[in-house]
């Protein structure tokens, strides 16, 4: 993940372009309609601006002390050993999960399987975003069935795998990281020649080709409320494919075959704790000593938060195949506030004269970096005014509308649900209409007010308003390739919004179409047919 690092100042400069004008205005319209309810919304207060900026050299000394304190606990690694940890066949596990009635419960159970024997509640309380954790199982078959080198080979032979899009060929030799991607399709003859020459192979989106990986990730994304992605790494014996670096995702390293020697390092500075972007490649001299050094064997799991530097190399006697399951990219409070603060400012400037009053005539003579060391009482007054405005800004923050913007991004990122045979048979994908013996058969099956329905997944659809209209965003028509399709949504009649909310909040229960809070039976059936045709709902029994 080699990305150009963006400074905090550059990020601040880009805020106005990150939020398109139409969306900013939408947040404004929505919030103006809810202005009377602001005091009940429980908007969190933003951190107040300090009354006086410290000179840069003082801030650096303070940061250094804070950094040492904050990183003390990071090295307190947890290691779990689960000798011959029991696991059922993955296909059987996924089949069992398909029978779990609630998709959120399904996600919880699959995540628990991923990190066993650590209780999920303990993991999210003590480890998530805080420190690495290692699970050694002494059971090479624990993750069997998730992915394999045989599956890798099948995909190369049968699928349109493109270099740079679906596959990277990499090496790391004598401190130099290189990518060796030729143009075009990755065919087995060339790919395996690269591998035999000592290059690592990274499959960037295995969920596009592997139904098992797709199924697992589409379930897990409901555990995180954030996109769950994956990369597969195949490394020849005695080689290393990547330089030391840190990522901007929470990483679960699942060892599938062979073994790999891993080294994990603390974030180097406080600024690199939970970073916004992935790092460039580091030299060994940049990163200090590892806090964890371990050989992962098949069936083992290693988790580390974003910002922890890591590198893995194969031992001379075995290849390595692992899959990195990732989540929580750009899912921080700051990411939410990037959407919220510009809109809050626009609303405040329109509605509150205090935000439109002019700056002091002489403020350039005592403010700014060149004046930061001045002991001028006007500076204290200036900061006090900024602090007051920042506090006041929270009352204009369109929190719900900004959360809906994040939700729309998430639904666009999501994988579509992988349907069980029963779900397929009771959804539009399994509808009985077909061509047979020269005519269309099965068109007589219709939804009625007695038909029981529910949404396909707890998080597969969401109502969002742009202030002018209400749209239903949904994931069921998404592609297995990240953002290959545009976000899926359609406008909902205002009189149907209560019925959509009723359906979403009723999950996992099936409800009759006749129970929809619509004005007439015809409206109820028409809405159910629309949602059924879009693949958003399914029926309790096949039509």
Short mmCIF file of C-alpha atoms in Angstrom, two decimals:
data_model
loop_
_atom_site.label_atom_id
_atom_site.label_comp_id
_atom_site.label_asym_id
_atom_site.label_seq_id
_atom_site.Cartn_x
_atom_site.Cartn_y
_atom_site.Cartn_z
CA UNK A 1 0.00 0.00 0.00
CA UNK A 2 2.36 2.67 -1.19
CA UNK A 3 0.69 6.05 -0.89
CA UNK A 4 1.92 9.60 -0.75
CA UNK A 5 1.68 10.85 2.81
CA UNK A 6 -0.49 13.94 3.27
CA UNK A 7 0.32 16.42 5.99
CA UNK A 8 -2.34 17.60 8.40
CA UNK A 9 -2.23 21.04 6.79
CA UNK A 10 -2.67 19.62 3.28
CA UNK A 11 -5.55 17.52 4.55
CA UNK A 12 -7.16 20.64 6.02
CA UNK A 13 -6.75 22.46 2.70
CA UNK A 14 -8.50 19.61 0.87
CA UNK A 15 -11.59 19.57 3.12
CA UNK A 16 -13.62 21.91 0.98
CA UNK A 17 -13.05 19.75 -2.10
CA UNK A 18 -13.74 16.45 -0.32
CA UNK A 19 -17.39 17.37 0.21
CA UNK A 20 -19.13 18.18 -3.11
CA UNK A 21 -21.15 21.41 -3.06
CA UNK A 22 -24.42 19.58 -3.70
CA UNK A 23 -23.90 17.36 -0.65
CA UNK A 24 -22.94 20.26 1.56
CA UNK A 25 -26.12 22.05 0.58
CA UNK A 26 -28.08 18.87 1.20
CA UNK A 27 -26.83 18.68 4.76
CA UNK A 28 -27.81 22.28 5.19
CA UNK A 29 -31.37 21.76 3.97
CA UNK A 30 -31.87 18.67 6.13
CA UNK A 31 -30.57 20.43 9.21
CA UNK A 32 -32.67 23.52 8.72
CA UNK A 33 -35.75 21.32 8.74
CA UNK A 34 -34.66 19.83 12.05
CA UNK A 35 -33.49 23.06 13.65
CA UNK A 36 -36.06 22.92 16.43
CA UNK A 37 -34.79 19.50 17.53
CA UNK A 38 -31.13 20.41 17.81
CA UNK A 39 -31.11 20.66 21.58
CA UNK A 40 -32.44 17.10 21.91
CA UNK A 41 -29.90 15.57 19.52
CA UNK A 42 -27.14 15.26 22.09
CA UNK A 43 -24.44 16.60 19.78
CA UNK A 44 -20.98 15.88 21.14
CA UNK A 45 -18.92 18.93 21.92
CA UNK A 46 -15.77 19.37 19.86
CA UNK A 47 -12.48 19.94 21.62
CA UNK A 48 -12.05 23.62 22.35
CA UNK A 49 -9.19 25.56 20.85
CA UNK A 50 -6.46 26.41 23.33
CA UNK A 51 -6.41 30.02 24.35
CA UNK A 52 -2.78 30.44 23.35
CA UNK A 53 -0.66 28.61 20.76
CA UNK A 54 2.67 27.32 22.03
CA UNK A 55 5.82 27.89 19.98
CA UNK A 56 6.58 24.91 17.79
CA UNK A 57 9.69 23.87 19.73
CA UNK A 58 7.67 23.65 22.98
CA UNK A 59 4.98 21.56 21.29
CA UNK A 60 7.59 19.12 20.01
CA UNK A 61 9.03 18.60 23.51
CA UNK A 62 5.55 18.02 24.91
CA UNK A 63 4.66 15.65 22.06
CA UNK A 64 7.79 13.61 22.66
CA UNK A 65 6.87 13.07 26.32
CA UNK A 66 3.27 12.21 25.44
CA UNK A 67 4.44 9.82 22.73
CA UNK A 68 6.67 7.85 25.09
CA UNK A 69 3.83 7.59 27.59
CA UNK A 70 1.21 6.58 25.03
CA UNK A 71 3.40 3.89 23.46
CA UNK A 72 4.46 2.26 26.74
CA UNK A 73 1.49 -0.05 26.79
CA UNK A 74 1.62 -0.93 23.09
CA UNK A 75 4.35 -3.51 23.58
CA UNK A 76 2.24 -5.45 26.07
CA UNK A 77 1.37 -8.11 23.51
CA UNK A 78 -1.21 -10.79 24.15
CA UNK A 79 -0.43 -14.29 22.94
CA UNK A 80 -3.09 -16.99 22.98
CA UNK A 81 -2.16 -20.62 22.47
CA UNK A 82 -4.93 -23.00 21.56
CA UNK A 83 -3.42 -26.46 21.12
CA UNK A 84 -5.34 -28.40 18.46
CA UNK A 85 -8.04 -25.74 18.52
CA UNK A 86 -11.28 -27.31 17.44
CA UNK A 87 -12.91 -26.11 14.24
CA UNK A 88 -15.55 -27.51 12.01
CA UNK A 89 -15.12 -27.65 8.26
CA UNK A 90 -15.50 -24.09 6.91
CA UNK A 91 -18.11 -25.08 4.32
CA UNK A 92 -20.15 -26.69 7.10
CA UNK A 93 -19.69 -23.63 9.32
CA UNK A 94 -20.88 -21.28 6.57
CA UNK A 95 -23.83 -23.59 5.90
CA UNK A 96 -24.72 -23.49 9.60
CA UNK A 97 -24.41 -19.70 9.64
CA UNK A 98 -26.76 -19.42 6.67
CA UNK A 99 -29.44 -20.86 8.93
CA UNK A 100 -28.87 -18.20 11.60
CA UNK A 101 -31.91 -15.95 11.43
CA UNK A 102 -30.20 -12.61 12.08
CA UNK A 103 -27.34 -11.45 9.82
CA UNK A 104 -25.78 -9.43 12.65
CA UNK A 105 -25.69 -12.53 14.84
CA UNK A 106 -24.24 -14.42 11.89
CA UNK A 107 -21.47 -11.83 11.62
CA UNK A 108 -20.78 -12.05 15.35
CA UNK A 109 -20.43 -15.84 15.21
CA UNK A 110 -18.12 -15.80 12.18
CA UNK A 111 -15.90 -13.17 13.78
CA UNK A 112 -15.75 -15.27 16.95
CA UNK A 113 -14.60 -18.23 14.83
CA UNK A 114 -11.92 -16.02 13.24
CA UNK A 115 -10.34 -14.99 16.56
CA UNK A 116 -11.04 -18.05 18.76
CA UNK A 117 -10.31 -18.62 21.62
CA UNK A 118 -10.33 -14.90 22.44
CA UNK A 119 -13.85 -13.73 23.36
CA UNK A 120 -14.95 -11.03 20.90
CA UNK A 121 -16.11 -8.77 23.74
CA UNK A 122 -12.65 -8.96 25.34
CA UNK A 123 -10.96 -8.36 22.00
CA UNK A 124 -12.88 -5.16 21.23
CA UNK A 125 -12.45 -3.89 24.80
CA UNK A 126 -8.75 -4.60 25.32
CA UNK A 127 -7.08 -5.10 21.93
CA UNK A 128 -8.93 -3.44 19.03
CA UNK A 129 -7.02 -0.34 17.82
CA UNK A 130 -4.64 -0.74 20.80
CA UNK A 131 -2.12 -3.56 20.38
CA UNK A 132 -1.24 -6.67 18.40
CA UNK A 133 -2.50 -10.11 19.36
CA UNK A 134 -1.24 -13.54 18.35
CA UNK A 135 -3.19 -16.80 18.33
CA UNK A 136 -1.18 -20.00 17.84
CA UNK A 137 -3.44 -23.01 17.41
CA UNK A 138 -1.23 -26.02 16.53
CA UNK A 139 -4.03 -26.93 14.10
CA UNK A 140 -3.03 -26.48 10.44
CA UNK A 141 -6.58 -27.21 9.27
CA UNK A 142 -8.33 -24.50 11.31
CA UNK A 143 -8.79 -22.13 8.34
CA UNK A 144 -8.84 -24.87 5.70
CA UNK A 145 -11.28 -24.11 2.92
CA UNK A 146 -11.01 -20.33 3.08
CA UNK A 147 -8.45 -20.13 0.24
CA UNK A 148 -5.58 -22.23 -1.14
CA UNK A 149 -2.80 -22.28 -3.72
CA UNK A 150 -4.98 -24.64 -5.76
CA UNK A 151 -7.69 -21.96 -5.78
CA UNK A 152 -5.05 -19.38 -6.73
CA UNK A 153 -4.04 -21.52 -9.72
CA UNK A 154 -7.67 -22.13 -10.75
CA UNK A 155 -8.36 -18.39 -10.73
CA UNK A 156 -5.33 -17.69 -12.94
CA UNK A 157 -6.53 -20.29 -15.45
CA UNK A 158 -10.23 -19.51 -15.51
CA UNK A 159 -10.63 -15.83 -14.64
CA UNK A 160 -9.59 -12.55 -16.25
CA UNK A 161 -6.90 -11.58 -13.75
CA UNK A 162 -5.18 -8.31 -14.69
CA UNK A 163 -1.75 -7.20 -13.48
CA UNK A 164 -1.99 -4.12 -11.27
CA UNK A 165 -5.76 -4.49 -10.91
CA UNK A 166 -6.13 -7.99 -9.48
CA UNK A 167 -2.51 -9.13 -9.08
CA UNK A 168 0.81 -7.59 -8.08
CA UNK A 169 4.19 -9.26 -8.56
CA UNK A 170 6.65 -7.92 -5.98
CA UNK A 171 10.08 -8.46 -4.47
CA UNK A 172 12.14 -7.01 -1.62
CA UNK A 173 15.87 -7.61 -1.98
CA UNK A 174 18.80 -5.84 -0.30
CA UNK A 175 16.47 -3.19 1.12
CA UNK A 176 14.81 -2.42 -2.21
CA UNK A 177 11.10 -3.04 -2.86
CA UNK A 178 10.11 -3.52 -6.51
CA UNK A 179 6.90 -4.23 -8.44
CA UNK A 180 7.30 -6.30 -11.62
CA UNK A 181 3.85 -6.07 -13.20
CA UNK A 182 3.79 -6.46 -16.98
CA UNK A 183 0.73 -5.08 -18.81
CA UNK A 184 -2.36 -7.14 -19.49
CA UNK A 185 -3.76 -10.42 -18.25
CA UNK A 186 -1.92 -12.51 -15.67
CA UNK A 187 -1.64 -15.98 -17.22
CA UNK A 188 -0.33 -19.01 -15.30
CA UNK A 189 2.78 -19.48 -17.46
CA UNK A 190 4.13 -16.00 -16.67
CA UNK A 191 2.85 -15.78 -13.10
CA UNK A 192 4.41 -19.06 -11.99
CA UNK A 193 7.68 -18.10 -13.70
CA UNK A 194 7.74 -14.96 -11.56
CA UNK A 195 7.08 -17.08 -8.47
CA UNK A 196 9.87 -19.53 -9.36
CA UNK A 197 12.21 -16.54 -9.77
CA UNK A 198 11.59 -15.54 -6.14
CA UNK A 199 8.78 -13.00 -6.54
CA UNK A 200 5.78 -12.73 -4.22
CA UNK A 201 2.25 -12.72 -5.62
CA UNK A 202 -0.43 -10.51 -4.12
CA UNK A 203 -4.04 -11.04 -5.20
CA UNK A 204 -5.76 -7.75 -4.48
CA UNK A 205 -9.44 -8.71 -4.44
CA UNK A 206 -9.86 -12.47 -4.06
CA UNK A 207 -13.53 -11.95 -3.18
CA UNK A 208 -14.15 -11.17 -6.86
CA UNK A 209 -13.08 -14.71 -7.80
CA UNK A 210 -13.60 -16.87 -4.71
CA UNK A 211 -17.18 -17.44 -3.54
CA UNK A 212 -15.95 -18.58 -0.10
CA UNK A 213 -13.96 -15.38 0.48
CA UNK A 214 -16.89 -13.34 -0.83
CA UNK A 215 -19.26 -15.13 1.54
CA UNK A 216 -16.99 -14.63 4.57
CA UNK A 217 -16.33 -10.94 3.89
CA UNK A 218 -19.97 -10.15 3.12
CA UNK A 219 -20.86 -11.59 6.53
CA UNK A 220 -18.00 -9.92 8.43
CA UNK A 221 -18.73 -6.42 7.10
CA UNK A 222 -21.81 -6.34 9.34
CA UNK A 223 -19.60 -7.04 12.36
CA UNK A 224 -17.48 -3.97 11.61
CA UNK A 225 -20.08 -1.62 10.12
CA UNK A 226 -17.30 -0.92 7.65
CA UNK A 227 -16.10 -2.55 4.47
CA UNK A 228 -14.30 -5.86 5.02
CA UNK A 229 -11.63 -6.41 2.37
CA UNK A 230 -8.94 -8.96 1.71
CA UNK A 231 -5.61 -9.52 -0.04
CA UNK A 232 -4.00 -12.93 -0.58
CA UNK A 233 -0.19 -13.23 -0.42
CA UNK A 234 1.78 -16.16 -1.86
CA UNK A 235 5.50 -16.01 -1.07
CA UNK A 236 8.24 -18.43 -2.24
CA UNK A 237 10.61 -20.05 0.31
CA UNK A 238 13.46 -17.86 1.51
CA UNK A 239 12.10 -14.58 0.13
CA UNK A 240 10.35 -11.38 1.22
CA UNK A 241 7.91 -9.51 -0.99
CA UNK A 242 7.40 -6.20 0.81
CA UNK A 243 9.42 -3.61 2.71
CA UNK A 244 8.61 -2.73 6.33
CA UNK A 245 5.58 -0.42 6.39
CA UNK A 246 2.36 0.31 8.26
CA UNK A 247 -1.18 0.32 6.88
CA UNK A 248 -4.30 2.41 7.35
CA UNK A 249 -6.49 -0.62 8.12
CA UNK A 250 -7.05 -3.04 10.98
CA UNK A 251 -5.29 -6.21 9.80
CA UNK A 252 -6.06 -9.86 10.57
CA UNK A 253 -3.28 -12.06 9.17
CA UNK A 254 -4.73 -15.53 8.61
CA UNK A 255 -2.04 -18.12 7.85
CA UNK A 256 -3.44 -20.68 5.38
CA UNK A 257 -0.44 -22.72 4.20
CA UNK A 258 3.24 -23.07 5.02
CA UNK A 259 4.77 -20.61 7.46
CA UNK A 260 6.12 -17.09 7.61
CA UNK A 261 8.45 -15.19 9.93
CA UNK A 262 6.80 -11.95 11.08
CA UNK A 263 8.21 -8.93 12.87
CA UNK A 264 5.89 -6.24 14.26
CA UNK A 265 7.04 -2.83 15.55
CA UNK A 266 5.41 -0.11 17.60
CA UNK A 267 4.31 3.09 15.85
CA UNK A 268 7.40 5.29 15.72
CA UNK A 269 5.67 8.44 16.96
CA UNK A 270 2.38 9.52 18.48
CA UNK A 271 1.44 10.98 15.09
CA UNK A 272 1.60 7.48 13.57
CA UNK A 273 -0.84 5.93 16.05
CA UNK A 274 -4.01 5.02 14.07
CA UNK A 275 -2.76 6.86 10.96
CA UNK A 276 -4.99 8.34 8.28
CA UNK A 277 -2.86 6.97 5.43
CA UNK A 278 -0.53 4.02 4.87
CA UNK A 279 3.19 4.68 5.15
CA UNK A 280 5.92 4.68 2.53
CA UNK A 281 8.47 1.86 2.64
CA UNK A 282 10.89 2.07 5.57
CA UNK A 283 14.56 1.15 5.87
CA UNK A 284 15.47 -1.18 8.72
CA UNK A 285 17.29 1.71 10.39
CA UNK A 286 14.02 3.68 10.58
CA UNK A 287 12.00 1.29 12.69
CA UNK A 288 13.95 0.14 15.75
CA UNK A 289 13.43 -3.24 17.41
CA UNK A 290 10.34 -5.41 16.97
CA UNK A 291 7.90 -5.86 19.84
CA UNK A 292 6.89 -9.22 18.36
CA UNK A 293 8.87 -11.76 16.37
CA UNK A 294 7.11 -15.00 15.52
CA UNK A 295 6.78 -17.71 12.88
CA UNK A 296 3.13 -18.04 11.88
CA UNK A 297 2.12 -21.55 10.87
CA UNK A 298 -1.03 -22.72 9.11
CA UNK A 299 -4.03 -22.19 11.41
CA UNK A 300 -2.44 -19.24 13.27
CA UNK A 301 -3.76 -15.67 13.44
CA UNK A 302 -1.96 -12.37 13.92
CA UNK A 303 -3.84 -9.09 14.42
CA UNK A 304 -2.31 -5.63 14.56
CA UNK A 305 -3.91 -2.17 14.43
CA UNK A 306 -3.23 0.42 11.77
CA UNK A 307 0.04 2.21 12.39
CA UNK A 308 1.98 -0.86 13.60
CA UNK A 309 4.93 -1.43 11.29
CA UNK A 310 5.32 -4.99 10.06
CA UNK A 311 7.26 -7.19 7.68
CA UNK A 312 7.08 -10.87 6.84
CA UNK A 313 9.63 -13.16 5.22
CA UNK A 314 9.54 -16.82 4.30
CA UNK A 315 11.87 -19.34 5.88
CA UNK A 316 14.11 -21.31 3.48
CA UNK A 317 12.19 -24.55 3.92
CA UNK A 318 8.58 -23.55 3.19
CA UNK A 319 6.39 -21.30 1.08
CA UNK A 320 3.69 -19.13 2.68
CA UNK A 321 0.09 -18.45 1.75
CA UNK A 322 -1.87 -16.06 3.93
CA UNK A 323 -4.92 -13.86 3.56
CA UNK A 324 -5.11 -10.46 5.20
CA UNK A 325 -8.66 -9.56 6.19
CA UNK A 326 -8.97 -5.84 6.73
CA UNK A 327 -11.47 -3.23 7.85
CA UNK A 328 -11.94 0.25 9.33
CA UNK A 329 -10.25 2.23 6.59
CA UNK A 330 -11.27 5.90 6.87
CA UNK A 331 -13.81 5.14 9.57
CA UNK A 332 -12.69 7.48 12.35
CA UNK A 333 -14.34 10.36 14.18
CA UNK A 334 -12.18 12.67 12.07
CA UNK A 335 -13.53 11.16 8.85
CA UNK A 336 -17.07 11.79 10.04
CA UNK A 337 -16.23 15.36 11.03
CA UNK A 338 -14.68 16.05 7.63
CA UNK A 339 -18.19 15.67 6.26
CA UNK A 340 -19.90 17.46 9.14
CA UNK A 341 -17.78 20.55 9.92
CA UNK A 342 -17.88 22.24 6.48
CA UNK A 343 -21.67 21.82 6.41
CA UNK A 344 -21.96 23.12 9.98
CA UNK A 345 -19.98 26.22 9.01
CA UNK A 346 -22.21 26.87 6.01
CA UNK A 347 -25.34 26.58 8.15
CA UNK A 348 -23.84 28.77 10.90
CA UNK A 349 -22.81 31.51 8.47
CA UNK A 350 -26.29 31.58 6.96
CA UNK A 351 -28.20 31.58 10.25
CA UNK A 352 -25.93 33.33 12.78
CA UNK A 353 -24.69 36.88 12.30
CA UNK A 354 -21.81 36.31 14.72
CA UNK A 355 -20.13 34.06 12.14
CA UNK A 356 -20.56 36.75 9.50
CA UNK A 357 -19.04 39.60 11.51
CA UNK A 358 -15.73 40.87 10.16
CA UNK A 359 -12.30 40.05 11.53
CA UNK A 360 -10.50 42.80 13.52
CA UNK A 361 -9.02 45.47 11.24
CA UNK A 362 -5.51 44.96 12.60
CA UNK A 363 -5.52 41.16 13.19
CA UNK A 364 -2.70 40.61 10.67
CA UNK A 365 -0.36 42.68 12.83
CA UNK A 366 -0.53 40.31 15.83
CA UNK A 367 -1.71 36.95 14.48
CA UNK A 368 0.05 34.40 12.27
CA UNK A 369 3.26 32.42 12.62
CA UNK A 370 5.52 35.46 12.47
CA UNK A 371 3.67 36.89 15.49
CA UNK A 372 3.28 33.65 17.47
CA UNK A 373 6.03 34.55 19.99
CA UNK A 374 4.56 37.96 20.75
CA UNK A 375 3.21 38.59 24.23
CA UNK A 376 0.27 40.63 22.97
CA UNK A 377 -3.04 40.76 24.90
CA UNK A 378 -4.90 41.02 21.59
CA UNK A 379 -3.80 37.45 20.75
CA UNK A 380 -5.47 36.09 23.88
CA UNK A 381 -8.67 37.90 22.98
CA UNK A 382 -8.52 36.55 19.42
CA UNK A 383 -8.15 32.94 20.61
CA UNK A 384 -10.96 33.43 23.08
CA UNK A 385 -13.26 34.50 20.22
CA UNK A 386 -12.23 31.45 18.15
CA UNK A 387 -12.95 29.18 21.13
CA UNK A 388 -16.38 30.73 21.57
CA UNK A 389 -17.26 30.28 17.89
CA UNK A 390 -16.02 26.68 17.88
CA UNK A 391 -18.24 25.86 20.86
CA UNK A 392 -21.17 27.52 19.15
CA UNK A 393 -20.50 25.64 15.91
CA UNK A 394 -21.52 22.35 17.53
CA UNK A 395 -25.11 23.58 17.74
CA UNK A 396 -25.19 23.78 13.94
CA UNK A 397 -23.55 20.41 13.33
CA UNK A 398 -25.79 18.24 11.07
CA UNK A 399 -24.76 15.04 12.84
CA UNK A 400 -27.45 12.70 11.52
CA UNK A 401 -27.09 13.96 7.97
CA UNK A 402 -23.28 13.52 8.12
CA UNK A 403 -23.71 9.99 9.48
CA UNK A 404 -26.02 9.26 6.56
CA UNK A 405 -23.28 10.44 4.19
CA UNK A 406 -20.87 8.00 5.85
CA UNK A 407 -23.54 5.30 5.59
CA UNK A 408 -23.94 5.94 1.86
CA UNK A 409 -20.19 5.53 1.41
CA UNK A 410 -20.29 2.30 3.41
CA UNK A 411 -23.16 0.86 1.38
CA UNK A 412 -21.24 1.68 -1.80
CA UNK A 413 -18.15 -0.09 -0.41
CA UNK A 414 -20.09 -3.18 0.67
CA UNK A 415 -20.04 -6.55 -1.00
CA UNK A 416 -23.45 -7.79 -2.07
CA UNK A 417 -24.90 -10.49 0.19
CA UNK A 418 -24.23 -14.07 -0.88
CA UNK A 419 -27.61 -15.76 -0.75
CA UNK A 420 -28.27 -19.20 0.63
CA UNK A 421 -30.32 -21.55 -1.60
CA UNK A 422 -33.35 -20.86 0.61
CA UNK A 423 -32.88 -17.07 0.34
CA UNK A 424 -32.38 -17.29 -3.39
CA UNK A 425 -35.56 -19.33 -3.82
CA UNK A 426 -37.58 -16.79 -1.85
CA UNK A 427 -36.10 -13.69 -3.55
CA UNK A 428 -36.33 -12.22 -7.02
CA UNK A 429 -33.33 -14.33 -8.04
CA UNK A 430 -35.34 -17.50 -7.55
CA UNK A 431 -38.71 -16.26 -8.75
CA UNK A 432 -40.51 -19.01 -10.71
CA UNK A 433 -41.00 -16.98 -13.91
CA UNK A 434 -39.22 -18.73 -16.81
CA UNK A 435 -39.36 -19.61 -20.47
CA UNK A 436 -40.53 -23.17 -21.05
CA UNK A 437 -42.00 -25.04 -24.05
CA UNK A 438 -42.28 -21.91 -26.12
CA UNK A 439 -44.03 -19.77 -23.54
CA UNK A 440 -43.51 -17.83 -20.29
CA UNK A 441 -44.33 -19.92 -17.21
CA UNK A 442 -44.89 -18.82 -13.59
CA UNK A 443 -46.09 -15.25 -14.05
CA UNK A 444 -49.13 -16.00 -11.90
CA UNK A 445 -47.15 -15.80 -8.64
CA UNK A 446 -47.89 -12.45 -7.03
CA UNK A 447 -47.29 -10.66 -3.74
CA UNK A 448 -50.45 -10.03 -1.74
CA UNK A 449 -51.23 -8.32 1.56
CA UNK A 450 -50.90 -11.75 3.23
CA UNK A 451 -47.34 -12.33 1.94
CA UNK A 452 -44.70 -12.23 4.68
CA UNK A 453 -41.48 -10.37 3.82
CA UNK A 454 -38.32 -8.95 5.35
CA UNK A 455 -35.13 -7.23 4.16
CA UNK A 456 -32.40 -9.64 3.06
CA UNK A 457 -29.82 -8.41 5.57
CA UNK A 458 -29.86 -6.11 8.57
CA UNK A 459 -27.63 -3.57 6.84
CA UNK A 460 -28.49 -4.04 3.16
CA UNK A 461 -30.67 -0.92 2.80
CA UNK A 462 -30.87 2.54 4.35
CA UNK A 463 -33.13 5.57 3.96
CA UNK A 464 -31.27 8.84 3.40
CA UNK A 465 -32.59 12.33 2.66
CA UNK A 466 -30.81 15.03 0.70
CA UNK A 467 -33.30 17.64 1.88
CA UNK A 468 -35.22 17.59 -1.39
CA UNK A 469 -36.11 13.91 -1.64
CA UNK A 470 -35.73 10.62 0.21
CA UNK A 471 -33.69 7.84 -1.40
CA UNK A 472 -33.25 4.21 -0.46
CA UNK A 473 -29.63 3.07 -0.81
CA UNK A 474 -28.99 -0.66 -1.00
CA UNK A 475 -26.22 -3.22 -1.47
CA UNK A 476 -27.95 -6.13 -3.15
CA UNK A 477 -26.93 -5.02 -6.66
CA UNK A 478 -23.34 -4.15 -5.75
CA UNK A 479 -20.42 -5.73 -7.58
CA UNK A 480 -17.91 -8.09 -5.97
CA UNK A 481 -15.27 -5.77 -7.43
CA UNK A 482 -14.72 -2.67 -5.28
CA UNK A 483 -16.66 0.33 -6.67
CA UNK A 484 -17.09 -1.27 -10.09
CA UNK A 485 -20.69 -0.05 -9.99
CA UNK A 486 -22.10 3.34 -9.03
CA UNK A 487 -23.96 3.54 -5.68
CA UNK A 488 -27.35 1.89 -5.92
CA UNK A 489 -30.38 3.94 -4.86
CA UNK A 490 -33.81 5.08 -5.96
CA UNK A 491 -36.25 7.74 -4.81
CA UNK A 492 -38.95 6.76 -2.33
CA UNK A 493 -42.34 8.45 -2.28
CA UNK A 494 -42.74 10.48 0.91
CA UNK A 495 -45.82 8.46 1.88
CA UNK A 496 -43.78 5.24 1.77
CA UNK A 497 -40.94 6.27 4.08
CA UNK A 498 -42.71 5.08 7.23
CA UNK A 499 -43.25 1.67 5.64
CA UNK A 500 -39.54 1.39 4.71
CA UNK A 501 -38.52 2.31 8.26
CA UNK A 502 -41.00 -0.22 9.59
CA UNK A 503 -39.48 -2.96 7.40
CA UNK A 504 -35.88 -2.12 8.34
CA UNK A 505 -36.62 -1.92 12.06
CA UNK A 506 -38.67 -5.15 12.01
CA UNK A 507 -35.66 -7.22 10.91
CA UNK A 508 -35.12 -10.15 11.52
CA UNK A 509 -38.86 -10.76 11.82
CA UNK A 510 -40.99 -11.38 8.75
CA UNK A 511 -43.99 -9.05 8.55
CA UNK A 512 -47.05 -9.20 6.32
CA UNK A 513 -47.31 -6.74 3.47
CA UNK A 514 -50.72 -5.82 4.89
CA UNK A 515 -49.03 -4.51 8.06
CA UNK A 516 -47.09 -1.83 6.14
CA UNK A 517 -48.14 1.64 7.38
CA UNK A 518 -49.36 2.79 3.95
CA UNK A 519 -52.64 4.48 3.01
CA UNK A 520 -54.11 1.66 0.94
CA UNK A 521 -53.70 -2.03 0.20
CA UNK A 522 -52.68 -1.13 -3.36
CA UNK A 523 -49.85 1.07 -2.03
CA UNK A 524 -48.66 -1.69 0.28
CA UNK A 525 -48.50 -4.28 -2.48
CA UNK A 526 -46.92 -1.84 -4.96
CA UNK A 527 -44.17 -0.97 -2.49
CA UNK A 528 -43.50 -4.63 -1.68
CA UNK A 529 -43.29 -5.47 -5.40
CA UNK A 530 -40.83 -2.63 -5.97
CA UNK A 531 -38.55 -3.77 -3.13
CA UNK A 532 -38.83 -7.40 -4.22
CA UNK A 533 -37.90 -6.57 -7.81
CA UNK A 534 -34.81 -4.69 -6.58
CA UNK A 535 -33.74 -7.73 -4.54
CA UNK A 536 -33.97 -5.84 -1.22
CA UNK A 537 -36.61 -8.07 0.39
CA UNK A 538 -37.46 -11.75 0.23
CA UNK A 539 -40.54 -13.70 1.22
CA UNK A 540 -40.99 -16.19 4.04
CA UNK A 541 -41.98 -18.82 1.48
CA UNK A 542 -41.14 -18.96 -2.24
CA UNK A 543 -43.82 -17.28 -4.34
#
